[in-house]
Each structure stands twice: as structure tokens, then as C-alpha cells.
Coordinates of C-alpha atoms in Angstrom, one line a residue:
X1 CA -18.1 -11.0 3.3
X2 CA -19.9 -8.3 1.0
X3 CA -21.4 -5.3 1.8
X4 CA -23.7 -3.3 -0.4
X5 CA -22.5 -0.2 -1.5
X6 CA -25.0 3.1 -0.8
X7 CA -22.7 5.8 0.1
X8 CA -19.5 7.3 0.0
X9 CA -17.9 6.7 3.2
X10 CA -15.7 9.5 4.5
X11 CA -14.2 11.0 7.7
X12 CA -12.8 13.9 9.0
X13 CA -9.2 14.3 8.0
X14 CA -7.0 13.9 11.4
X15 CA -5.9 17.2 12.5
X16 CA -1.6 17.2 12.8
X17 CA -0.2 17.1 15.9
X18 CA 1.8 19.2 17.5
X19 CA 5.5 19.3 16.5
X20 CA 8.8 19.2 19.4
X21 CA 12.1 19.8 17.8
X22 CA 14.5 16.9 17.7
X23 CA 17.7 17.5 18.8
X24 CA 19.8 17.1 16.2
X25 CA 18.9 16.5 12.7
X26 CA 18.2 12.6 12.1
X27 CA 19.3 12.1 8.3
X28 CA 20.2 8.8 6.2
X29 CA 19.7 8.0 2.1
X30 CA 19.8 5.6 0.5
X31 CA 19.4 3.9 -3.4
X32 CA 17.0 0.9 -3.7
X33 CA 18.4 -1.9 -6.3
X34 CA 16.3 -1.3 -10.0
X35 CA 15.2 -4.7 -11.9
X36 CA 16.9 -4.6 -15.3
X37 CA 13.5 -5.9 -16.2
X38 CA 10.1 -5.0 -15.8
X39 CA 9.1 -3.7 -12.4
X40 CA 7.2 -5.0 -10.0
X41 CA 3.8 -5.4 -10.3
X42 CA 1.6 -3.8 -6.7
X43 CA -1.2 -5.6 -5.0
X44 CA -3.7 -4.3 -3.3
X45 CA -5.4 -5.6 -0.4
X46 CA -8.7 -3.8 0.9
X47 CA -8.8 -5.7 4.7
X48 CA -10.5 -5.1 7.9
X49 CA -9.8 -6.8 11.4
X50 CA -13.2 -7.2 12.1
X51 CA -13.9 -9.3 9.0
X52 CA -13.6 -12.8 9.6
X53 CA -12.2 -13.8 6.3
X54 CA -9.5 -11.1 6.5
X55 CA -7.2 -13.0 7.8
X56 CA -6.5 -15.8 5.2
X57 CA -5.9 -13.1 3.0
X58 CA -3.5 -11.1 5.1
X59 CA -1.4 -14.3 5.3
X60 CA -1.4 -14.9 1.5
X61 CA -0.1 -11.4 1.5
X62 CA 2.7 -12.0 4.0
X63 CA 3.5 -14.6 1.7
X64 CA 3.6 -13.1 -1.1
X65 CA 5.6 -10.0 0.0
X66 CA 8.6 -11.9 1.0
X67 CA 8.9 -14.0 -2.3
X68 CA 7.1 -17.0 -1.4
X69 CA 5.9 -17.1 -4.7
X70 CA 8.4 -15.3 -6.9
X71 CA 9.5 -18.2 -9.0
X72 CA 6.3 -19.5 -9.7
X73 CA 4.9 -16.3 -10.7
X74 CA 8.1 -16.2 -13.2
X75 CA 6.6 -19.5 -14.6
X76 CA 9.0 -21.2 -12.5
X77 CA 12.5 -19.7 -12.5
X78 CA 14.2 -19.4 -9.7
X79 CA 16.0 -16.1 -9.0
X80 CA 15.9 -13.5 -11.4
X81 CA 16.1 -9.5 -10.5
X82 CA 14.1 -8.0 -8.0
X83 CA 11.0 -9.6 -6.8
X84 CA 7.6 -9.6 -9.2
X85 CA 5.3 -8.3 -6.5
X86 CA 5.1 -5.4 -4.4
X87 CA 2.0 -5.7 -1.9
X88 CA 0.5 -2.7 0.5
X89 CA -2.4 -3.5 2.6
X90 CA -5.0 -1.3 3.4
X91 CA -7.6 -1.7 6.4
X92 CA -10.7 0.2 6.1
X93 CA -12.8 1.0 9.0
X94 CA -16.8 0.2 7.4
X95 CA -16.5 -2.9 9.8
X96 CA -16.3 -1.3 13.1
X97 CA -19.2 -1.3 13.9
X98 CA -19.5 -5.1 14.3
X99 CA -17.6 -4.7 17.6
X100 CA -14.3 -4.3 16.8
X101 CA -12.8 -0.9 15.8
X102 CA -9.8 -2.3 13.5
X103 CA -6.6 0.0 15.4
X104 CA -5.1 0.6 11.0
X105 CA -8.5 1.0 9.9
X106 CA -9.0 4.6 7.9
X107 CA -11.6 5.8 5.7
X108 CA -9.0 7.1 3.7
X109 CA -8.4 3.8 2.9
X110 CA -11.8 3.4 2.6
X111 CA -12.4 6.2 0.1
X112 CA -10.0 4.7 -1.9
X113 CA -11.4 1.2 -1.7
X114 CA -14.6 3.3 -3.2
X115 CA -12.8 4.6 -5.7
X116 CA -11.7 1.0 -7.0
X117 CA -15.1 0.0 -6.8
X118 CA -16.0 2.6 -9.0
X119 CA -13.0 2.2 -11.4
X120 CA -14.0 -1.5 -11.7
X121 CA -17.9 -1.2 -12.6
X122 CA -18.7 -3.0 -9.5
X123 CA -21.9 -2.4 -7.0
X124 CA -20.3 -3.5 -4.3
X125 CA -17.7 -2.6 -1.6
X126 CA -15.9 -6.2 0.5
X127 CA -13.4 -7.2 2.5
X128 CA -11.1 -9.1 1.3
X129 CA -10.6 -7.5 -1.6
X130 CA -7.3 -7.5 -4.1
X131 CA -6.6 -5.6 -6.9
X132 CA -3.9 -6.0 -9.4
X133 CA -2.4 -3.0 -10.9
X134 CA -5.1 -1.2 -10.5
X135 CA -6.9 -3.1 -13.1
X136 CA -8.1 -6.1 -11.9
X137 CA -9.5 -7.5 -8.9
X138 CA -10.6 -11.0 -7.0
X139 CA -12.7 -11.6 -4.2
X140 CA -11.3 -14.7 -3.1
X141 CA -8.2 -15.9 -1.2
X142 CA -7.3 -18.1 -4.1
X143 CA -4.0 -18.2 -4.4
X144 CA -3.5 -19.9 -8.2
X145 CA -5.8 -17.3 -9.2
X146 CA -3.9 -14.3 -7.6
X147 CA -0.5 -15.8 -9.1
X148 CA -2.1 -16.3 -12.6
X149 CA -3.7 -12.4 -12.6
X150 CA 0.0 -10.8 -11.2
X151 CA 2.4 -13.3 -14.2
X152 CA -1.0 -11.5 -16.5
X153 CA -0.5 -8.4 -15.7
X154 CA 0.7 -4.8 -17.4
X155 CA 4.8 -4.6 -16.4
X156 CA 6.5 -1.4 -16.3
X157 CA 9.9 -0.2 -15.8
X158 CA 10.8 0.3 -11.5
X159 CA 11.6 4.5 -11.1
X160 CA 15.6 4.8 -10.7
X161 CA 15.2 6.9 -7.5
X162 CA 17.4 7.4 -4.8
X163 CA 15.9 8.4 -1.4
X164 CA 17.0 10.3 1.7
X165 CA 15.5 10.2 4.8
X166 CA 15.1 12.9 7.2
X167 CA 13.3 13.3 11.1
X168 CA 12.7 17.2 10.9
X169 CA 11.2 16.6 14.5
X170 CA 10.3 13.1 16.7
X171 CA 6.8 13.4 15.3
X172 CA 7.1 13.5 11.8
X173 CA 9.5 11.8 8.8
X174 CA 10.5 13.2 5.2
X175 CA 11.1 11.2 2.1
X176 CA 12.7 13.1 -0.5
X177 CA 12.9 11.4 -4.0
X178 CA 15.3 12.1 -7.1
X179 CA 15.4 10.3 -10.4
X180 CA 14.3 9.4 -13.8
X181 CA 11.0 7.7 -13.9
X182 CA 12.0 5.5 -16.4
X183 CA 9.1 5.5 -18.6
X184 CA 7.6 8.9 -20.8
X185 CA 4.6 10.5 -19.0
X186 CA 2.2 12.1 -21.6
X187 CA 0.3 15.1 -21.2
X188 CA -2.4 13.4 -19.1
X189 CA -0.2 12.9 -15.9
X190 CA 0.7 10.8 -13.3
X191 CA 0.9 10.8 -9.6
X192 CA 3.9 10.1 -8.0
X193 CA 2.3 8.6 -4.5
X194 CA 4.7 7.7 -1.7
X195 CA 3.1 5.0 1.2
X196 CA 4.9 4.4 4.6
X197 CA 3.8 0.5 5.5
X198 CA 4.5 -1.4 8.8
X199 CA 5.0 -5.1 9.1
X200 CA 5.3 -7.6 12.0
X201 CA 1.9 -5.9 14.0
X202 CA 0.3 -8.4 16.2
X203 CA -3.2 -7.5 17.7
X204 CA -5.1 -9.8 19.9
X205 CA -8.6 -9.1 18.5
X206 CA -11.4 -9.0 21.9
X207 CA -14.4 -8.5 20.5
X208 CA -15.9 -8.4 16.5
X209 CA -16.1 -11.3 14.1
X210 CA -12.1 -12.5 15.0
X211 CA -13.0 -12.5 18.7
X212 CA -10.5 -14.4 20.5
X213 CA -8.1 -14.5 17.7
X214 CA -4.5 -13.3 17.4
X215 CA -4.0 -11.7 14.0
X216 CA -1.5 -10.8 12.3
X217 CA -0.4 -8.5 9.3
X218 CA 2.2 -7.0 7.8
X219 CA 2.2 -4.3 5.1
X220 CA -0.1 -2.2 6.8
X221 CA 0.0 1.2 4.9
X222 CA -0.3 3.7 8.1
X223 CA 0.2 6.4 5.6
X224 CA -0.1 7.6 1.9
X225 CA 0.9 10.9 0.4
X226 CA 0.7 12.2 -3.0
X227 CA 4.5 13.8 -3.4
X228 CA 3.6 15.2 -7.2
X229 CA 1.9 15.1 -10.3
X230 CA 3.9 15.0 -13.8
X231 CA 3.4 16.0 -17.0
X232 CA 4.7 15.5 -20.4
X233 CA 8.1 13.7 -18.5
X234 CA 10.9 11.5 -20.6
X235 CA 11.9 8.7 -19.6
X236 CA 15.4 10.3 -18.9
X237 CA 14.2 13.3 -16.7
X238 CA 15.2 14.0 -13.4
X239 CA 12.2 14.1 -11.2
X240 CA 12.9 15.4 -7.4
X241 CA 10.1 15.8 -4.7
X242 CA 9.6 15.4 -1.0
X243 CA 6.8 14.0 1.2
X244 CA 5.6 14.9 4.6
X245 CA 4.1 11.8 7.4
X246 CA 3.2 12.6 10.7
X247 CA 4.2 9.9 12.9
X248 CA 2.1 7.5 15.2
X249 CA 2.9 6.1 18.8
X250 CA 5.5 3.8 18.8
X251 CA 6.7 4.2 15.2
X252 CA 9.6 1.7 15.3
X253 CA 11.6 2.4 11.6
X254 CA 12.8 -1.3 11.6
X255 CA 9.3 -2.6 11.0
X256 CA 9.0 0.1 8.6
X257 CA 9.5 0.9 4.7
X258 CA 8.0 2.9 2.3
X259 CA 6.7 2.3 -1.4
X260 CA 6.6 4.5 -4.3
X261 CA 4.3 4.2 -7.2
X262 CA 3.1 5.6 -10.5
X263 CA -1.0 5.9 -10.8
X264 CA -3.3 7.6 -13.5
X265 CA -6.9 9.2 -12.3
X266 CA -8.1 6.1 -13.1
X267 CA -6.2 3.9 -10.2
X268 CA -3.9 2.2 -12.7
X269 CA -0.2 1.6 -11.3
X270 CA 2.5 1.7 -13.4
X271 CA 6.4 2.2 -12.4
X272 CA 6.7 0.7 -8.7
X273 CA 9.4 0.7 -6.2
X274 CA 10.2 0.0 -2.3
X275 CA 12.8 0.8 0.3
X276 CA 13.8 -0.4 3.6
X277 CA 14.0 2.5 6.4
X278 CA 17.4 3.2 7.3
X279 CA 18.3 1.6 10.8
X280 CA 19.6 4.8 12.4
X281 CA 16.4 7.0 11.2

């Protein structure tokens, strides 16, 4: 399913809701486990609800996030430290007009979609689309060829951060970071981007291309933050920084987790790392 790309698409951003304190201070951290080895490596999915092929790639994603495929991406060794892929799907909102208005659709998601598209040299913007490390991408739920292009790709050292969690008030959540990155920043920078994804969602899709179906997806990035940029950082270096979500309707933190990587201006990943939401957030 391709679409030609004319124009940039963008929205309004969504105006923050108002804030009610929380009584008492909702607090946790906690220290995700860092590979001895390389880190793993992020995919991308660009998906919509209201494209039909969407969904076969939304399950090869599921897959793929809980280590379905982990020893065969390590040329088939079984265990080894940490898993190879780290997967965040993003559901832009160019296919609602077809009938159904995708509920995790964004054009932020959208924009950045564009920007890939851009990045790539390509003329045209699709659903499903994946992209590698931010340097290569497939338009095809093929799943030899999306193993082959993740065991290719660039490897980088996971961040060593520890996280703590904090629910300021019952609308909104902050992730504070501290640690070495791992790997020397130049004078060209990096952003340090921080996601908050959602798995387990179940929609029974009424109208649109998927009428009739119920889909499923896990991954779902319902928000993305840029904590900071850095510049000119060892490897060793402490780097601290916090970012700010604003909550959705039934936000359920168990179904929740948030992923941290490195990108350049150009969309290229580098370090990556993921943790699970603290129960009692």
C-alpha cells in the first residue's frame, strides 16, 4: 500500500491538559540490565490501522520484540546477553480518511515517517514501512529479509542508565535518566530521545480497509520526547536529564515501558535501551 508523497503532513500540536495534584508523590527507579556486547539494534515500524497490510507487519513485530527471533538473528545461538532488537511502532494518521481514524495514529509520527523518507532518497511515503537503525528500510513483511538487514546492521554499545520514575500529578509521568552513554559523542551531537510505548492494545476495527477485523499491536509509541542534546561527551561521562509525558485515558503502567535512544539529524540510532514500568507507578 503506497502513497505518493506531495506534502508535508502536519498537525496542530495537542494542547496539555489540565494538571490535579496526586496525593502523595508516586516514585519508583530502577536499573535496566546493559549487554556486555553490542546493543540492540531499533526497528521502526511506520503502520496505520486503516491499512490493510498493516497487520502482518504488526505481528512480525510482536514477534520480534519478545525474542522470537533472537537466536537466529545471532546466526543461531541460543541465549546470549540482552536481546538483538528493540522495536517501537509508530501509527501515522495519512490513512484516516479511508474510514477509519486509527485511535494511535499522530502526525507526529507522521512527520517523522517524512523525515525518513527524506533521509532515505525515497519519493514515497507507505504503510508498512520498517526501518533499521535509521539507515535502512523494507517495504515488505518479509521476514528473512528483516532478520538478514537487523544481524547487517551498525551495533553500538546500550547507554548504562539508571532510571527513576516519578507521577508528579495523575495526568502526567517523569523519566529521569543518569549515566554514561557508553560511546564518545563528537562535536556534531546527539539526541538523547526517550519514547513511552504500550503493548497488549486490542481494537475491533468498524469501518476502513480492516473493517470487521480485530487487530492487534503492541509497541505502540503513544509518546516521544527529546530529553537532550550532547555534545563533545566521553564515553565515561555522566549524563543526567529528565522527560515530561502527559498521560492518556486509561494509561495502565503494566502494559507500559519506555525506550531510550541515541539519534544524529540525520535519523541514525546508535546506543539503545528499554525498561519495564515499575508495577507500583
Amino acid at each position: 500500500m503506497s502513497r505518493r508523497l506531495f506534502a508535508c503532513f502536519r498537525g496542530k500540536k495537542p494542547s496539555s491538559s489540565t494538571s490535579k495534584p496526586v496525593s502523595g508523590n508516586n516514585s519508583a527507579a530502577v536499573s535496566a540490565d546493559v549487554p556486555a556486547g553490542d546493543g540492540p539494534v531499533l526497528v521502526q515500524l511506520f503502520s496505520s490501522q486503516g491499512c490493510k497490510t498493516s497487520p502482518a507487519a504488526e505481528m512480525l513485530m510482536s514477534r520480534l520484540g519478545r525474542g522470537d527471533f533472537d537466536a537466529q538473528i545471532r546466526g543461531g545461538e541460543d541465549g546470549g546477553s540482552g536481546s538483538p532488537a528493540m522495536v517501537l511502532v509508530f501509527h501515522v494518521d495519512y490513512w484516516d480518511y479511508k474510514g477509519w481514524k486509527d485511535p494511535y495514529g499522530s502526525s507526529q509520527w507522521t512527520v517523522r515517517q517524512k523525515a525518513y523518507v527524506e533521509a532515505l532518497n525515497l519519493d514515497t511515503m507507505f504503510t508498512p514501512q520498517l526501518v533499521v537503525q535509521g539507515r535502512s528500510q523494507l517495504n515488505e513483511n518479509e521476514e528473512e529479509t528483516l532478520l538478514k538487514s537487523i544481524s547487517e546492521a551498525p551495533r553500538f554499545p546500550s547507554p548504562a542508565f539508571k532510571a527513576s520514575f516519578q507521577r508528579p500529578t495523575s495526568e502526567t509521568l517523569q523519566v529521569s535518566l543518569t549515566g554514561a552513554l557508553r560511546m564518545k559523542v563528537d562535536g556534531d551531537g546527539l539526541d538523547i530521545m526517550v519514547a513511552l510505548y504500550e503493548t497488549g492494545l486490542v481494537t475491533d476495527c468498524e469501518r476502513g480497509e480492516n473493517e470487521g477485523r480485530m487487530l492487534s499491536n503492541d509497541y505502540v509509541v503513544r509518546k516521544m520526547e527529546k530529553m537532550c542534546t550532547v555534545k563533545d561527551v566521553t564515553a565515561k561521562k555522566s549524563v543526567s536529564g529528565t522527560a515530561h509525558f502527559t498521560l492518556w485515558d486509561g494509561f495502565n503502567s503494566s502494559k507500559c515501558g519506555v525506550a531510550v535512544f541515541l539519534q544524529n539529524s540525520s535519523l541514525h540510532i546508535f546506543g539503545t535501551q528499554s525498561f519495564k514500568l515499575p508495577d507500583e507507578i
